[in-house]
CSV table of C-alpha atoms and ligand atoms in Angstrom, one decimal:
chain,number,residue,atom,x,y,z
A,1,MET,CA,29.8,-62.2,-9.9
A,2,GLU,CA,29.9,-58.9,-12.7
A,3,ASN,CA,29.5,-55.9,-10.9
A,4,ILE,CA,31.6,-56.3,-7.9
A,5,ILE,CA,34.8,-58.3,-6.5
A,6,VAL,CA,35.5,-60.5,-3.0
A,7,GLU,CA,38.3,-60.7,-1.6
A,8,TYR,CA,38.0,-63.3,0.8
A,9,PRO,CA,40.3,-63.6,2.5
A,10,TYR,CA,41.6,-60.1,2.3
A,11,MET,CA,45.7,-59.7,3.3
A,12,ASP,CA,45.8,-63.1,4.1
A,13,ASN,CA,43.6,-62.6,6.7
A,14,GLU,CA,40.2,-65.1,7.1
A,15,HIS,CA,38.8,-62.4,9.7
A,16,VAL,CA,38.7,-59.3,7.1
A,17,ALA,CA,36.6,-59.5,3.9
A,18,LEU,CA,37.3,-57.1,1.2
A,19,VAL,CA,34.4,-56.5,-1.2
A,20,ARG,CA,35.0,-54.2,-4.6
A,21,LEU,CA,32.8,-52.1,-6.3
A,22,ASN,CA,33.0,-52.9,-9.6
A,23,ARG,CA,31.5,-50.6,-12.6
A,24,PRO,CA,34.2,-48.8,-13.0
A,25,LYS,CA,33.3,-47.3,-16.9
A,26,VAL,CA,29.7,-45.7,-15.3
A,27,LEU,CA,31.9,-44.4,-11.2
A,28,ASN,CA,30.3,-47.6,-10.2
A,29,ALA,CA,26.6,-46.3,-10.5
A,30,LEU,CA,24.7,-48.3,-8.8
A,31,SER,CA,22.5,-50.9,-10.8
A,32,THR,CA,19.9,-53.3,-9.7
A,33,ASP,CA,21.9,-55.9,-10.9
A,34,LEU,CA,25.6,-54.4,-8.7
A,35,ILE,CA,23.1,-54.3,-6.2
A,36,LYS,CA,21.6,-57.9,-6.5
A,37,GLU,CA,25.1,-59.2,-6.6
A,38,LEU,CA,26.6,-56.8,-3.9
A,39,VAL,CA,23.3,-57.7,-0.8
A,40,GLN,CA,23.9,-62.0,-2.4
A,41,ALA,CA,28.2,-61.2,-1.7
A,42,LEU,CA,27.3,-59.7,1.9
A,43,PHE,CA,25.1,-62.5,2.5
A,44,GLU,CA,27.9,-65.3,1.4
A,45,LEU,CA,30.1,-63.7,3.8
A,46,GLU,CA,27.1,-62.9,6.8
A,47,ASP,CA,27.1,-66.8,6.4
A,48,ASN,CA,31.1,-67.6,6.8
A,49,PRO,CA,31.6,-68.3,10.8
A,50,LYS,CA,35.6,-66.7,9.5
A,51,VAL,CA,34.8,-63.9,8.1
A,52,ARG,CA,34.1,-60.9,11.4
A,53,SER,CA,34.5,-58.0,9.7
A,54,ILE,CA,33.8,-56.8,5.8
A,55,ILE,CA,35.4,-53.2,4.3
A,56,LEU,CA,32.9,-52.6,1.2
A,57,THR,CA,34.6,-50.0,-1.2
A,58,GLY,CA,34.5,-48.6,-4.8
A,59,ASN,CA,37.8,-47.3,-6.7
A,60,ASP,CA,40.3,-44.4,-6.4
A,61,LYS,CA,37.6,-42.0,-8.8
A,62,ALA,CA,34.3,-42.6,-7.0
A,63,PHE,CA,33.3,-45.2,-4.2
A,64,ALA,CA,29.9,-44.8,-6.3
A,65,ALA,CA,28.0,-41.3,-7.8
A,66,GLY,CA,24.8,-42.9,-7.8
A,67,ALA,CA,21.5,-45.0,-8.9
A,68,ASP,CA,21.8,-45.2,-12.5
A,69,ILE,CA,19.9,-42.5,-14.0
A,70,ALA,CA,20.2,-44.5,-17.4
A,71,GLN,CA,18.8,-47.3,-15.9
A,72,MET,CA,16.1,-45.2,-14.4
A,73,VAL,CA,15.6,-42.0,-16.5
A,74,GLU,CA,12.2,-43.3,-18.1
A,75,ALA,CA,11.0,-45.3,-15.6
A,76,SER,CA,6.9,-44.8,-14.1
A,77,PRO,CA,6.7,-44.4,-10.0
A,78,ILE,CA,5.2,-48.0,-10.6
A,79,ASP,CA,8.7,-49.0,-12.1
A,80,GLN,CA,10.4,-47.9,-9.0
A,81,LEU,CA,7.6,-49.3,-6.7
A,82,ASN,CA,8.5,-52.8,-8.8
A,83,ASN,CA,11.5,-52.6,-8.7
A,84,GLU,CA,13.4,-55.4,-6.8
A,85,ARG,CA,16.5,-52.8,-6.4
A,86,TYR,CA,14.2,-51.8,-2.5
A,87,ARG,CA,14.0,-55.0,-1.4
A,88,TYR,CA,17.2,-56.0,-2.0
A,89,TRP,CA,18.9,-52.8,-0.8
A,90,GLN,CA,16.8,-53.0,2.8
A,91,GLN,CA,18.4,-56.2,3.3
A,92,ILE,CA,21.7,-54.7,3.4
A,93,GLY,CA,20.6,-53.5,7.1
A,94,LEU,CA,20.0,-57.3,8.2
A,95,ILE,CA,24.1,-58.2,7.7
A,96,SER,CA,25.3,-58.2,11.6
A,97,LYS,CA,28.4,-58.1,11.4
A,98,PRO,CA,30.4,-55.3,11.3
A,99,ILE,CA,30.8,-53.1,7.2
A,100,ILE,CA,32.8,-50.3,7.0
A,101,ALA,CA,32.9,-48.2,3.9
A,102,ALA,CA,36.5,-46.9,2.8
A,103,VAL,CA,35.5,-44.3,0.4
A,104,ASN,CA,37.7,-42.9,-1.6
A,105,GLY,CA,36.3,-40.2,-5.0
A,106,TYR,CA,32.5,-39.3,-5.1
A,107,ALA,CA,30.1,-40.6,-2.9
A,108,LEU,CA,27.1,-39.2,-4.7
A,109,GLY,CA,23.1,-39.9,-3.7
A,110,GLY,CA,22.8,-44.0,-3.7
A,111,GLY,CA,26.4,-43.8,-3.0
A,112,CYS,CA,26.4,-41.4,-0.4
A,113,GLU,CA,23.4,-43.6,0.6
A,114,LEU,CA,25.5,-46.8,0.4
A,115,ALA,CA,28.1,-45.8,2.3
A,116,MET,CA,25.5,-44.1,5.1
A,117,MET,CA,24.2,-47.4,5.2
A,118,CYS,CA,27.4,-48.8,6.6
A,119,ASP,CA,29.1,-49.1,10.4
A,120,LEU,CA,31.5,-46.2,9.7
A,121,ILE,CA,32.4,-44.5,7.2
A,122,VAL,CA,36.7,-44.1,6.1
A,123,ALA,CA,37.1,-41.7,3.4
A,124,GLY,CA,40.5,-40.7,1.9
A,125,ASP,CA,41.3,-37.4,1.9
A,126,SER,CA,40.0,-36.6,-1.8
A,127,ALA,CA,36.9,-38.1,-1.3
A,128,LYS,CA,33.9,-36.1,-2.6
A,129,PHE,CA,30.1,-36.7,-1.0
A,130,GLY,CA,26.9,-35.5,-1.6
A,131,GLN,CA,22.9,-36.0,-2.6
A,132,PRO,CA,23.4,-34.7,-5.7
A,133,GLU,CA,19.6,-35.7,-6.9
A,134,ILE,CA,18.3,-32.0,-6.5
A,135,LYS,CA,20.0,-31.4,-10.0
A,136,ILE,CA,18.6,-34.1,-12.0
A,137,GLY,CA,14.8,-33.0,-10.6
A,138,THR,CA,14.4,-36.1,-7.4
A,139,THR,CA,15.1,-36.4,-4.0
A,140,PRO,CA,17.3,-39.0,-2.6
A,141,GLY,CA,15.0,-42.1,-2.4
A,142,ALA,CA,17.5,-44.8,-0.5
A,143,GLY,CA,17.6,-43.2,3.1
A,144,GLY,CA,19.9,-40.1,2.3
A,145,THR,CA,17.6,-37.6,3.5
A,146,GLN,CA,17.0,-39.4,6.6
A,147,ARG,CA,20.7,-40.8,7.8
A,148,LEU,CA,22.1,-37.9,6.5
A,149,THR,CA,20.2,-35.6,8.8
A,150,ARG,CA,21.1,-37.7,11.8
A,151,ALA,CA,24.3,-37.5,10.8
A,152,ILE,CA,25.2,-33.8,10.4
A,153,GLY,CA,21.6,-32.1,12.3
A,154,LYS,CA,19.1,-30.4,10.7
A,155,SER,CA,20.5,-27.2,8.7
A,156,LYS,CA,23.4,-28.9,7.5
A,157,ALA,CA,21.5,-31.7,5.1
A,158,MET,CA,19.1,-29.2,4.1
A,159,MET,CA,21.7,-27.2,2.4
A,160,LEU,CA,23.7,-30.6,1.2
A,161,THR,CA,20.2,-32.0,-0.3
A,162,LEU,CA,18.4,-29.1,-1.6
A,163,THR,CA,21.2,-27.0,-3.6
A,164,GLY,CA,22.9,-30.3,-4.1
A,165,GLU,CA,26.4,-29.4,-3.7
A,166,MET,CA,29.0,-32.3,-2.1
A,167,ILE,CA,31.3,-31.8,0.4
A,168,SER,CA,34.6,-33.1,0.4
A,169,ALA,CA,36.0,-35.4,3.0
A,170,ARG,CA,37.3,-33.4,5.4
A,171,GLN,CA,34.2,-31.5,5.8
A,172,ALA,CA,32.5,-34.6,6.2
A,173,ASP,CA,34.7,-35.6,8.7
A,174,GLU,CA,34.2,-32.3,11.0
A,175,TRP,CA,30.6,-32.6,10.0
A,176,GLY,CA,30.5,-35.8,11.7
A,177,LEU,CA,29.4,-37.7,8.5
A,178,VAL,CA,32.9,-39.7,8.9
A,179,ALA,CA,34.8,-41.5,11.5
A,180,LYS,CA,38.2,-40.1,10.5
A,181,VAL,CA,39.9,-39.1,7.1
A,182,VAL,CA,43.4,-40.6,5.9
A,183,PRO,CA,45.9,-40.0,2.8
A,184,ALA,CA,43.2,-41.4,-0.4
A,185,LYS,CA,46.7,-43.3,-1.1
A,186,THR,CA,46.8,-45.3,2.6
A,187,LEU,CA,42.9,-45.9,2.3
A,188,LEU,CA,42.8,-49.6,1.9
A,189,GLN,CA,45.6,-49.9,4.2
A,190,GLU,CA,44.0,-47.8,7.4
A,191,THR,CA,40.5,-49.3,6.7
A,192,TYR,CA,41.9,-52.4,7.0
A,193,ASN,CA,43.8,-51.6,10.3
A,194,LEU,CA,40.7,-50.5,12.1
A,195,ALA,CA,39.0,-54.2,10.3
A,196,ASN,CA,41.2,-56.6,11.5
A,197,THR,CA,40.8,-54.4,15.1
A,198,ILE,CA,37.7,-55.1,15.5
A,199,ALA,CA,38.0,-58.6,13.9
A,200,GLN,CA,39.8,-59.6,17.2
A,201,ARG,CA,37.1,-58.5,19.8
A,202,ALA,CA,34.6,-60.7,20.8
A,203,PRO,CA,31.9,-61.1,17.7
A,204,VAL,CA,29.2,-61.7,19.6
A,205,ALA,CA,29.9,-59.0,21.1
A,206,VAL,CA,30.5,-57.1,18.3
A,207,LYS,CA,27.5,-58.0,17.5
A,208,LEU,CA,25.0,-57.1,19.7
A,209,CYS,CA,26.8,-53.5,20.3
A,210,LYS,CA,26.9,-52.8,16.6
A,211,GLN,CA,22.8,-53.6,17.0
A,212,SER,CA,22.3,-51.2,20.1
A,213,VAL,CA,24.7,-48.3,17.9
A,214,ASN,CA,22.0,-49.1,15.8
A,215,LYS,CA,19.0,-48.6,18.4
A,216,ALA,CA,19.9,-45.2,19.0
A,217,TYR,CA,18.5,-43.2,15.5
A,218,GLU,CA,15.1,-46.0,15.8
A,219,MET,CA,14.1,-46.2,19.6
A,220,SER,CA,13.6,-43.2,22.2
A,221,LEU,CA,16.2,-43.3,24.6
A,222,ASN,CA,14.3,-44.7,27.7
A,223,ASP,CA,13.8,-47.7,25.1
A,224,SER,CA,17.4,-48.0,23.6
A,225,ILE,CA,19.2,-47.7,27.4
A,226,ASP,CA,16.7,-50.5,28.2
A,227,PHE,CA,18.2,-52.6,24.8
A,228,GLU,CA,21.4,-52.3,25.2
A,229,ARG,CA,21.8,-53.5,29.5
A,230,ARG,CA,19.4,-56.6,27.7
A,231,SER,CA,22.4,-57.4,25.0
A,232,TYR,CA,25.0,-56.5,27.6
A,233,TYR,CA,23.3,-59.3,30.0
A,234,LEU,CA,23.5,-61.4,26.5
A,235,THR,CA,27.1,-61.2,26.0
A,236,PHE,CA,27.4,-63.1,29.8
A,237,ALA,CA,25.7,-66.1,27.9
A,238,SER,CA,28.8,-66.5,25.9
A,239,GLN,CA,32.1,-68.3,26.6
A,240,ASP,CA,33.9,-65.1,25.0
A,241,GLN,CA,32.9,-63.0,27.7
A,242,LYS,CA,34.3,-65.5,30.0
A,243,GLU,CA,37.7,-65.6,28.4
A,244,GLY,CA,38.2,-62.1,28.0
A,245,MET,CA,37.5,-61.2,31.0
A,246,ASN,CA,39.7,-64.4,32.1
A,247,ALA,CA,42.2,-63.1,30.1
A,248,PHE,CA,42.3,-59.9,31.1
A,249,LEU,CA,42.5,-61.0,34.7
A,250,GLU,CA,45.1,-63.8,33.7
A,251,LYS,CA,47.3,-60.4,32.0
A,252,ARG,CA,47.2,-62.8,28.7
A,253,SER,CA,46.1,-62.1,25.3
A,254,PRO,CA,42.2,-63.1,24.6
A,255,GLU,CA,41.7,-66.0,22.1
A,256,TYR,CA,37.7,-65.0,21.1
A,257,LYS,CA,35.9,-68.2,19.5
A,258,GLY,CA,33.0,-66.4,18.0
A,259,ASN,CA,30.3,-68.5,21.3
B,301,CAA,N1,24.5,-43.8,-13.5
B,301,CAA,C1,25.4,-43.6,-14.3
B,301,CAA,N2,25.9,-43.3,-15.3
B,301,CAA,C2,26.7,-42.1,-14.5
B,301,CAA,C3,26.7,-41.7,-13.4
B,301,CAA,C4,25.2,-42.5,-12.9
B,301,CAA,N3,25.2,-42.8,-11.7
B,301,CAA,N4,27.7,-41.5,-12.7
B,301,CAA,C5,28.6,-41.3,-13.8
B,301,CAA,N5,28.1,-42.1,-14.4
B,301,CAA,C6,28.5,-42.2,-15.4
B,301,CAA,C7,28.8,-40.3,-16.9
B,301,CAA,O1,27.4,-40.9,-18.0
B,301,CAA,C8,29.8,-41.3,-17.6
B,301,CAA,O2,29.7,-42.0,-18.6
B,301,CAA,P1,30.7,-42.2,-20.5
B,301,CAA,O3,31.7,-41.6,-20.3
B,301,CAA,O4,29.5,-43.1,-20.8
B,301,CAA,O5,29.5,-40.3,-20.3
B,301,CAA,C9,31.4,-41.4,-16.6
B,301,CAA,O6,30.1,-42.2,-15.5
B,301,CAA,C10,31.5,-40.6,-16.6
B,301,CAA,O7,31.1,-39.9,-15.8
B,301,CAA,P2,31.9,-37.9,-15.9
B,301,CAA,O8,31.6,-38.2,-17.2
B,301,CAA,O9,29.8,-37.0,-15.7
B,301,CAA,O10,33.1,-37.5,-14.8
B,301,CAA,P3,33.2,-36.2,-14.7
B,301,CAA,O11,34.5,-37.2,-13.8
B,301,CAA,O12,33.6,-35.6,-15.3
B,301,CAA,O13,31.5,-36.1,-13.1
B,301,CAA,C11,30.7,-37.1,-10.8
B,301,CAA,C12,32.2,-37.1,-12.3
B,301,CAA,C13,30.4,-35.5,-11.1
B,301,CAA,C14,30.5,-37.6,-10.2
B,301,CAA,C15,29.0,-36.6,-12.0
B,301,CAA,O14,29.8,-37.9,-13.1
B,301,CAA,C16,27.8,-37.0,-11.9
B,301,CAA,O15,27.5,-35.6,-11.9
B,301,CAA,N6,27.5,-38.2,-11.8
B,301,CAA,C17,26.0,-38.3,-11.7
B,301,CAA,C18,25.8,-38.2,-10.3
B,301,CAA,C19,24.4,-38.1,-9.3
B,301,CAA,O16,23.2,-37.0,-9.8
B,301,CAA,N7,24.4,-39.0,-8.3
B,301,CAA,C20,22.4,-39.2,-8.1
B,301,CAA,C21,21.7,-40.6,-8.8
B,301,CAA,S1,20.4,-41.0,-8.4
B,301,CAA,C22,20.9,-41.7,-7.0
B,301,CAA,O17,21.8,-42.2,-6.4
B,301,CAA,C23,19.3,-41.9,-6.4
B,301,CAA,C24,18.5,-42.4,-5.3
B,301,CAA,O18,19.1,-41.6,-3.9
B,301,CAA,C25,17.8,-43.3,-5.2
């Protein structure tokens, strides 16, 4: 792949994989090829039974500075409609394993939207988030107005999308956009620790828990609580539930197999 680097296993841990966006000269601008490669890489990791959690990152200067403006400047609406990138983009939502965005530097426009597509965001303290599309005469088009509003509320989302201004990692933390802020230099280590902790949990329960949390954004409270309860019942069909509870009672560490 030209625009993506996959490290699996990551830090010698066969349950954790790292996917790095790799177009540093253009601050990881999200070209169609990059999105295609990213989706291909994520599906390979999804299909690899050893992988239990995935880290998605960029470099020190940028997670991603948005969709590739050079690729879209002359596009017509029909070019946009027919562009395969949106079909690929949607498929990121089909990954059942947890994806953690590790963000240093800029996460702007499509880059911020990509980070928000992940299950949680860990930010280095120099990270900057924003939806600057308004500054270049357009609007977010890959979930920015919707996911940002759900994450930080209407008034703050309006402020960010209407001004196009960026916010710091600390601000993003205070507003609930990110799970935590860590020193930029230790971002990957801290994110790895989190990914490894998740990878040690029962994989079936992790997938179901991810689905349930996501339903909070998509369904009424009654329906999503019903969904949650059925997912909880379903864990009792797994060997890992028996292993987890027996290990607790026997005062030993569980050994989860993902079934
Ligand atoms: N697309 C294409 N190229 C980009 C890019 C992008 N989104 N962001 C940066 N680059 C390129 C620059 O053109 C520049 O290339 P050259 O060296 O060939 O000139 C290179 O990356 C480095 O960028 P800068 O020189 O601008 O770096 P800087 O440190 O001075 O500024 C920045 C950094 C503030 C992030 C600035 O690059 C910037 O504002 N980028 C654009 C951000 C943006 O508007 N993103 C939204 C895109 S639209 C979108 O994402 C739509 C959607 O939601 C679907």
